[in-house]
Amino acid sequence: MKLATYRFRLKDSSGRNRLRKLGFAVNDIWNYSNETTAYQWSFRRQLLSAFDLHKLTAGVGKELGLHSQTVQAVVDEYAKCGKQFKRSKLHWRSRKRSLGWVPFKAVGVKVEADTVTYGGHTFRFWNTRPLPGKVRCGSFCEDAQGRWYVHFVCEDPTPERVPTGKEAGIDLGLKTLATLSDGVELSRENLTRKFEVKLASAQRARKKKQVTRIHAKIKNKRKDWNHKATTRLTNEYDVLVVGNVSPSKLKKTKMAKSVSDAGWADFKTMLAYKAIRLGVVYKEVNESFSTVTCAACSERSGPRGLRALGVRTWRCSSCGTCHDRDRNAAVNILRSARDIVRRREFPCLYAGEDVKACK
Ligand SMILES: [Zn+2]
């Protein structure tokens, strides 16, 4: 069974202070685990496991007003992070700097229509859509603006999807955010540029709250667009291929702002998980030479280098075909994915390791 996380905004009137207090209690448990593990490390060179920490924190939930499962969830998360980053000491959770976080497991909460009951208190949330299945676990989380959300991790039955038989290569860019190999273009306005003036004046006036509000707005708009675009793509196409575009090089150029505004990474992550959920084939391929290669004759005759980024259309010098830069790249990306599949089917046709394996 697949799992999906659903997020709902809690109503502001619904026990914010209570949650903040619970959040502080969670911080205490986290910091206690942190200290104890560091102490243990100092003379035994050994990390404390979640099992050890469970024993050390047993019964503390009652004192702090937390459900015992919450204490366990915090400790589990702590132990997991410690193992993952291989560190004996993790960051300190402070009242001022850390955003509130109260995890829970299914037994600790009761969910009904638009309310969730935790630790004897009922919190109300804006119920925007029904949950697909049983709640497994979840958390209450605060954002930078002091708003609280509840996350439910639920069992998620695979939705039905009718195959369309369409394939698309996707070229991620700056001007049009995504150009498909069949000529469809997906774009939105540059949000950084749109809010630039407002943001700058708020920053100059040192209005901190306004600054966080603007940042949150930009983030939400970007996310909203990404969701709509990726849903459309996964509904319309059976095969989606994306180039492994890397923003790190472009971030050093004049286009840095546009690159970070584009948010390619988020777009790809969303596309990948939605594709998995719906059974759509999603592939990321090496996109080097996809812009300079002519899709008609495979000659590398296109515009090269960062300077040529302004060139939107070009004519191939060897076969004379006129290309739209992005669409040509998208076609090449789709083609290279097909090549990879073909190479797997007929390994003998290609030089390299595959040939050796065939002998
Ligand atoms: Zn050509």
Short mmCIF file of C-alpha atoms and ligand atoms in Angstrom, two decimals:
data_model
loop_
_atom_site.label_atom_id
_atom_site.label_comp_id
_atom_site.label_asym_id
_atom_site.label_seq_id
_atom_site.Cartn_x
_atom_site.Cartn_y
_atom_site.Cartn_z
CA MET A 1 0.00 0.00 0.00
CA LYS A 2 1.36 3.39 -0.96
CA LEU A 3 1.31 6.28 1.49
CA ALA A 4 0.49 9.90 0.80
CA THR A 5 0.74 12.96 3.01
CA TYR A 6 -2.21 15.32 3.19
CA ARG A 7 -1.79 18.77 4.64
CA PHE A 8 -4.50 20.97 6.12
CA ARG A 9 -4.35 24.42 7.64
CA LEU A 10 -5.50 24.60 11.24
CA LYS A 11 -7.95 27.34 12.08
CA ASP A 12 -6.13 30.16 13.81
CA SER A 13 -8.61 30.30 16.67
CA SER A 14 -8.07 26.63 17.31
CA GLY A 15 -5.56 26.35 20.18
CA ARG A 16 -2.43 27.89 18.70
CA ASN A 17 -0.96 28.57 22.14
CA ARG A 18 -1.59 25.01 23.20
CA LEU A 19 0.27 23.72 20.18
CA ARG A 20 3.13 26.11 20.81
CA LYS A 21 3.47 24.70 24.32
CA LEU A 22 3.39 21.15 23.02
CA GLY A 23 6.06 22.18 20.54
CA PHE A 24 8.27 23.37 23.39
CA ALA A 25 7.81 20.02 25.13
CA VAL A 26 8.89 18.26 21.93
CA ASN A 27 11.97 20.51 21.86
CA ASP A 28 12.82 19.41 25.41
CA ILE A 29 12.72 15.75 24.44
CA TRP A 30 14.80 16.40 21.33
CA ASN A 31 17.39 18.39 23.24
CA TYR A 32 17.53 15.79 26.00
CA SER A 33 18.18 13.07 23.41
CA ASN A 34 20.81 15.28 21.86
CA GLU A 35 22.67 15.91 25.13
CA THR A 36 22.50 12.31 26.28
CA THR A 37 23.75 10.99 22.96
CA ALA A 38 26.63 13.48 22.90
CA TYR A 39 27.56 12.54 26.48
CA GLN A 40 27.50 8.84 25.63
CA TRP A 41 29.64 9.52 22.57
CA SER A 42 32.23 11.46 24.57
CA PHE A 43 33.39 8.39 26.47
CA ARG A 44 32.12 5.37 24.56
CA ARG A 45 32.21 6.50 20.94
CA GLN A 46 28.80 4.98 20.43
CA LEU A 47 25.50 6.51 19.37
CA LEU A 48 22.40 5.83 21.43
CA SER A 49 19.81 3.89 19.49
CA ALA A 50 16.11 4.68 19.40
CA PHE A 51 15.63 1.63 21.64
CA ASP A 52 17.94 3.07 24.34
CA LEU A 53 16.30 6.48 24.12
CA HIS A 54 12.82 4.95 24.43
CA LYS A 55 13.87 3.45 27.75
CA LEU A 56 15.36 6.72 28.95
CA THR A 57 12.30 8.77 28.04
CA ALA A 58 9.65 6.28 29.19
CA GLY A 59 6.87 7.96 31.14
CA VAL A 60 8.03 11.50 30.45
CA GLY A 61 5.05 12.18 28.19
CA LYS A 62 2.65 12.46 31.11
CA GLU A 63 4.74 15.15 32.76
CA LEU A 64 4.95 17.17 29.57
CA GLY A 65 1.35 16.68 28.42
CA LEU A 66 2.39 14.71 25.33
CA HIS A 67 1.04 11.39 24.13
CA SER A 68 3.56 8.61 24.77
CA GLN A 69 3.56 7.84 21.05
CA THR A 70 4.62 11.41 20.34
CA VAL A 71 7.62 11.00 22.62
CA GLN A 72 8.49 7.83 20.74
CA ALA A 73 8.05 9.51 17.36
CA VAL A 74 10.40 12.37 18.36
CA VAL A 75 13.02 9.94 19.63
CA ASP A 76 12.70 7.80 16.51
CA GLU A 77 13.17 10.84 14.29
CA TYR A 78 16.17 11.93 16.36
CA ALA A 79 17.82 8.52 16.13
CA LYS A 80 17.11 8.35 12.40
CA CYS A 81 18.69 11.77 11.76
CA GLY A 82 21.73 10.91 13.88
CA LYS A 83 22.28 7.72 11.93
CA GLN A 84 21.67 9.38 8.58
CA PHE A 85 24.10 12.24 9.14
CA LYS A 86 26.48 10.10 11.23
CA ARG A 87 26.71 12.70 13.93
CA SER A 88 26.74 12.43 17.69
CA LYS A 89 25.25 15.87 18.08
CA LEU A 90 22.47 17.38 16.01
CA HIS A 91 21.09 20.91 15.96
CA TRP A 92 19.55 22.30 19.10
CA ARG A 93 15.81 22.97 18.95
CA SER A 94 15.25 26.41 20.40
CA ARG A 95 12.04 28.23 21.25
CA LYS A 96 12.96 31.21 19.16
CA ARG A 97 14.49 29.72 16.08
CA SER A 98 12.87 26.33 15.55
CA LEU A 99 9.44 26.08 13.99
CA GLY A 100 6.91 24.16 16.04
CA TRP A 101 6.61 20.44 15.36
CA VAL A 102 4.50 17.84 17.17
CA PRO A 103 4.50 14.39 15.57
CA PHE A 104 1.91 11.74 16.40
CA LYS A 105 0.93 8.20 15.52
CA ALA A 106 -2.53 6.95 14.58
CA VAL A 107 -3.38 5.78 18.10
CA GLY A 108 -2.71 9.24 19.51
CA VAL A 109 -5.31 11.09 17.45
CA LYS A 110 -8.95 10.87 16.49
CA VAL A 111 -9.90 12.40 13.14
CA GLU A 112 -13.49 13.37 12.42
CA ALA A 113 -14.81 15.51 9.54
CA ASP A 114 -12.87 18.75 10.16
CA THR A 115 -11.52 18.11 13.65
CA VAL A 116 -8.56 16.26 15.05
CA THR A 117 -8.42 15.39 18.73
CA TYR A 118 -5.02 15.13 20.34
CA GLY A 119 -4.21 14.91 24.05
CA GLY A 120 -7.76 15.74 25.10
CA HIS A 121 -8.02 18.88 22.98
CA THR A 122 -9.91 19.19 19.71
CA PHE A 123 -8.28 21.20 16.95
CA ARG A 124 -10.29 22.35 13.95
CA PHE A 125 -8.86 22.51 10.45
CA TRP A 126 -10.05 23.67 7.02
CA ASN A 127 -11.19 20.42 5.49
CA THR A 128 -10.50 21.04 1.81
CA ARG A 129 -10.66 17.46 0.57
CA PRO A 130 -11.44 14.01 1.95
CA LEU A 131 -8.70 11.69 3.18
CA PRO A 132 -8.22 8.70 0.86
CA GLY A 133 -7.72 6.06 3.54
CA LYS A 134 -6.73 5.20 7.07
CA VAL A 135 -4.40 7.63 8.85
CA ARG A 136 -1.09 5.95 9.80
CA CYS A 137 0.73 8.85 11.46
CA GLY A 138 1.27 12.58 11.04
CA SER A 139 2.29 15.81 12.71
CA PHE A 140 1.34 19.34 13.60
CA CYS A 141 3.73 21.83 12.00
CA GLU A 142 4.24 25.56 12.20
CA ASP A 143 5.43 27.72 9.30
CA ALA A 144 7.56 30.88 9.35
CA GLN A 145 4.46 33.06 9.65
CA GLY A 146 3.29 31.29 12.81
CA ARG A 147 0.48 29.43 11.08
CA TRP A 148 -0.15 25.84 12.08
CA TYR A 149 -0.87 22.91 9.79
CA VAL A 150 -1.76 19.30 10.38
CA HIS A 151 -0.20 16.61 8.19
CA PHE A 152 -1.79 13.20 7.85
CA VAL A 153 0.12 10.29 6.35
CA CYS A 154 -2.63 8.09 4.94
CA GLU A 155 -2.95 4.89 3.01
CA ASP A 156 -3.44 5.88 -0.59
CA PRO A 157 -5.18 3.53 -3.04
CA THR A 158 -3.90 3.99 -6.60
CA PRO A 159 -6.31 6.16 -8.57
CA GLU A 160 -7.47 4.87 -11.93
CA ARG A 161 -5.99 6.36 -15.04
CA VAL A 162 -6.85 5.73 -18.66
CA PRO A 163 -3.68 5.33 -20.79
CA THR A 164 -3.39 7.92 -23.55
CA GLY A 165 -0.48 6.43 -25.52
CA LYS A 166 1.33 9.78 -25.64
CA GLU A 167 5.01 10.34 -24.91
CA ALA A 168 6.82 13.59 -24.22
CA GLY A 169 10.35 14.83 -23.74
CA ILE A 170 10.50 17.91 -21.53
CA ASP A 171 13.07 20.66 -21.85
CA LEU A 172 13.17 22.78 -18.72
CA GLY A 173 14.07 26.37 -19.44
CA LEU A 174 13.84 29.92 -18.20
CA LYS A 175 11.60 31.75 -20.60
CA THR A 176 9.11 28.95 -21.02
CA LEU A 177 9.50 26.78 -17.95
CA ALA A 178 8.76 23.56 -19.75
CA THR A 179 8.70 22.92 -23.50
CA LEU A 180 7.40 19.54 -24.62
CA SER A 181 8.58 17.61 -27.63
CA ASP A 182 5.11 17.90 -29.21
CA GLY A 183 5.27 21.69 -29.10
CA VAL A 184 3.19 22.36 -25.98
CA GLU A 185 4.64 25.12 -23.82
CA LEU A 186 4.06 25.60 -20.12
CA SER A 187 5.06 28.90 -18.59
CA ARG A 188 4.24 31.33 -15.83
CA GLU A 189 5.34 34.82 -14.91
CA ASN A 190 8.66 35.34 -13.16
CA LEU A 191 7.52 35.61 -9.56
CA THR A 192 10.80 36.92 -8.18
CA ARG A 193 10.65 39.81 -10.59
CA LYS A 194 6.98 40.45 -9.93
CA PHE A 195 7.44 40.89 -6.18
CA GLU A 196 10.94 42.41 -6.36
CA VAL A 197 9.92 46.01 -5.77
CA LYS A 198 7.51 45.24 -2.94
CA LEU A 199 10.05 42.97 -1.28
CA ALA A 200 12.84 45.51 -1.53
CA SER A 201 10.80 48.31 -0.02
CA ALA A 202 9.67 46.06 2.84
CA GLN A 203 13.26 45.03 3.47
CA ARG A 204 14.47 48.63 3.47
CA ALA A 205 11.74 49.57 5.92
CA ARG A 206 12.78 46.59 8.10
CA LYS A 207 9.25 45.22 8.13
CA LYS A 208 10.10 41.66 9.01
CA LYS A 209 6.58 40.29 9.03
CA GLN A 210 5.81 41.77 5.65
CA VAL A 211 8.99 40.26 4.23
CA THR A 212 8.09 36.74 5.42
CA ARG A 213 4.58 37.23 4.09
CA ILE A 214 5.84 38.13 0.62
CA HIS A 215 8.27 35.22 0.60
CA ALA A 216 5.47 32.86 1.63
CA LYS A 217 3.27 34.22 -1.14
CA ILE A 218 5.94 33.66 -3.79
CA LYS A 219 6.52 30.15 -2.51
CA ASN A 220 2.82 29.33 -2.53
CA LYS A 221 2.31 30.65 -6.04
CA ARG A 222 5.23 28.67 -7.36
CA LYS A 223 3.99 25.52 -5.65
CA ASP A 224 0.49 26.03 -6.97
CA TRP A 225 1.73 26.39 -10.54
CA ASN A 226 3.99 23.35 -10.18
CA HIS A 227 1.10 21.26 -8.90
CA LYS A 228 -1.20 22.26 -11.74
CA ALA A 229 1.42 21.74 -14.44
CA THR A 230 2.64 18.36 -13.15
CA THR A 231 -0.91 17.06 -12.68
CA ARG A 232 -1.71 18.02 -16.24
CA LEU A 233 1.42 16.32 -17.56
CA THR A 234 0.92 13.06 -15.68
CA ASN A 235 -2.72 12.91 -16.74
CA GLU A 236 -1.98 13.55 -20.41
CA TYR A 237 1.15 11.50 -21.07
CA ASP A 238 2.14 7.87 -20.46
CA VAL A 239 5.87 8.49 -20.77
CA LEU A 240 7.66 11.58 -19.48
CA VAL A 241 11.37 12.22 -19.99
CA VAL A 242 13.22 15.12 -18.41
CA GLY A 243 16.82 16.29 -18.87
CA ASN A 244 19.10 16.40 -15.83
CA VAL A 245 19.43 20.18 -16.02
CA SER A 246 21.76 21.54 -13.35
CA PRO A 247 21.21 25.03 -12.04
CA SER A 248 24.60 25.26 -10.29
CA LYS A 249 26.47 26.47 -13.40
CA LEU A 250 23.81 28.94 -14.46
CA LYS A 251 23.57 30.36 -10.95
CA LYS A 252 26.92 32.03 -11.46
CA THR A 253 25.69 33.97 -14.48
CA LYS A 254 23.40 36.95 -14.93
CA MET A 255 20.45 34.60 -15.05
CA ALA A 256 20.82 33.50 -11.44
CA LYS A 257 17.53 35.08 -10.41
CA SER A 258 15.57 33.47 -13.19
CA VAL A 259 17.17 30.11 -12.44
CA SER A 260 16.25 30.12 -8.78
CA ASP A 261 12.81 31.43 -9.62
CA ALA A 262 12.22 28.55 -12.01
CA GLY A 263 12.54 25.96 -9.23
CA TRP A 264 13.34 23.02 -11.49
CA ALA A 265 14.14 20.67 -8.65
CA ASP A 266 10.71 21.00 -7.03
CA PHE A 267 9.06 20.58 -10.39
CA LYS A 268 10.94 17.36 -11.07
CA THR A 269 10.30 15.94 -7.60
CA MET A 270 6.58 16.56 -7.99
CA LEU A 271 6.52 15.10 -11.46
CA ALA A 272 8.34 11.99 -10.26
CA TYR A 273 6.05 11.22 -7.35
CA LYS A 274 2.89 11.86 -9.32
CA ALA A 275 4.16 9.64 -12.11
CA ILE A 276 4.88 6.81 -9.67
CA ARG A 277 1.46 7.23 -8.12
CA LEU A 278 -0.35 6.99 -11.45
CA GLY A 279 1.87 4.37 -13.06
CA VAL A 280 3.32 6.80 -15.63
CA VAL A 281 6.85 6.12 -16.86
CA TYR A 282 9.17 8.89 -15.66
CA LYS A 283 12.82 9.08 -16.70
CA GLU A 284 15.63 11.52 -16.17
CA VAL A 285 18.33 11.44 -18.85
CA ASN A 286 21.64 13.13 -19.48
CA GLU A 287 20.76 16.20 -21.52
CA SER A 288 24.22 17.23 -22.67
CA PHE A 289 24.27 18.21 -26.38
CA SER A 290 20.46 18.16 -26.50
CA THR A 291 20.36 21.85 -27.50
CA VAL A 292 23.16 21.76 -30.05
CA THR A 293 22.14 18.54 -31.78
CA CYS A 294 19.83 18.82 -34.75
CA ALA A 295 16.81 16.58 -34.19
CA ALA A 296 16.48 15.95 -37.92
CA CYS A 297 20.01 14.86 -38.90
CA SER A 298 21.80 14.43 -35.51
CA GLU A 299 24.54 16.87 -36.55
CA ARG A 300 25.84 19.04 -33.69
CA SER A 301 25.22 22.28 -35.51
CA GLY A 302 23.17 24.28 -32.99
CA PRO A 303 24.11 27.38 -31.00
CA ARG A 304 26.73 26.70 -28.32
CA GLY A 305 27.77 28.23 -25.04
CA LEU A 306 26.19 30.54 -22.52
CA ARG A 307 26.34 33.49 -24.92
CA ALA A 308 24.07 31.78 -27.38
CA LEU A 309 21.28 31.40 -24.83
CA GLY A 310 19.45 34.31 -26.45
CA VAL A 311 19.13 32.42 -29.73
CA ARG A 312 15.57 31.11 -29.82
CA THR A 313 15.43 29.70 -33.36
CA TRP A 314 18.23 28.43 -35.59
CA ARG A 315 18.80 26.72 -38.91
CA CYS A 316 20.84 23.54 -39.15
CA SER A 317 23.90 24.14 -41.32
CA SER A 318 24.04 20.59 -42.62
CA CYS A 319 20.40 19.73 -43.45
CA GLY A 320 18.78 23.16 -43.45
CA THR A 321 15.93 22.40 -41.02
CA CYS A 322 14.69 25.35 -39.00
CA HIS A 323 14.41 24.61 -35.27
CA ASP A 324 12.77 26.14 -32.25
CA ARG A 325 15.58 25.85 -29.73
CA ASP A 326 13.60 24.42 -26.80
CA ARG A 327 11.41 22.09 -28.78
CA ASN A 328 14.41 20.67 -30.60
CA ALA A 329 16.03 19.97 -27.22
CA ALA A 330 12.86 18.31 -25.94
CA VAL A 331 12.77 16.01 -28.97
CA ASN A 332 16.40 15.06 -28.39
CA ILE A 333 15.71 14.33 -24.73
CA LEU A 334 12.86 12.02 -25.61
CA ARG A 335 15.01 10.35 -28.23
CA SER A 336 17.91 9.71 -25.86
CA ALA A 337 15.52 7.96 -23.44
CA ARG A 338 14.33 5.77 -26.31
CA ASP A 339 17.96 4.98 -27.13
CA ILE A 340 18.58 3.85 -23.58
CA VAL A 341 15.62 1.50 -23.74
CA ARG A 342 16.73 0.14 -27.11
CA ARG A 343 20.28 -0.38 -25.87
CA ARG A 344 18.93 -2.57 -23.09
CA GLU A 345 16.90 -4.64 -25.54
CA PHE A 346 19.71 -5.20 -28.05
CA PRO A 347 22.93 -5.04 -26.04
CA CYS A 348 25.10 -6.48 -28.85
CA LEU A 349 24.53 -3.53 -31.16
CA TYR A 350 26.47 -1.20 -28.92
CA ALA A 351 30.14 -1.08 -28.01
CA GLY A 352 31.31 -1.09 -24.41
CA GLU A 353 30.52 -3.27 -21.47
CA ASP A 354 27.34 -4.66 -22.93
CA VAL A 355 29.26 -6.35 -25.74
CA LYS A 356 31.58 -8.10 -23.30
CA ALA A 357 28.62 -9.39 -21.35
CA CYS A 358 27.23 -10.90 -24.55
CA LYS A 359 30.25 -13.09 -25.26
ZN ZN B 1 20.21 19.04 -39.37
#
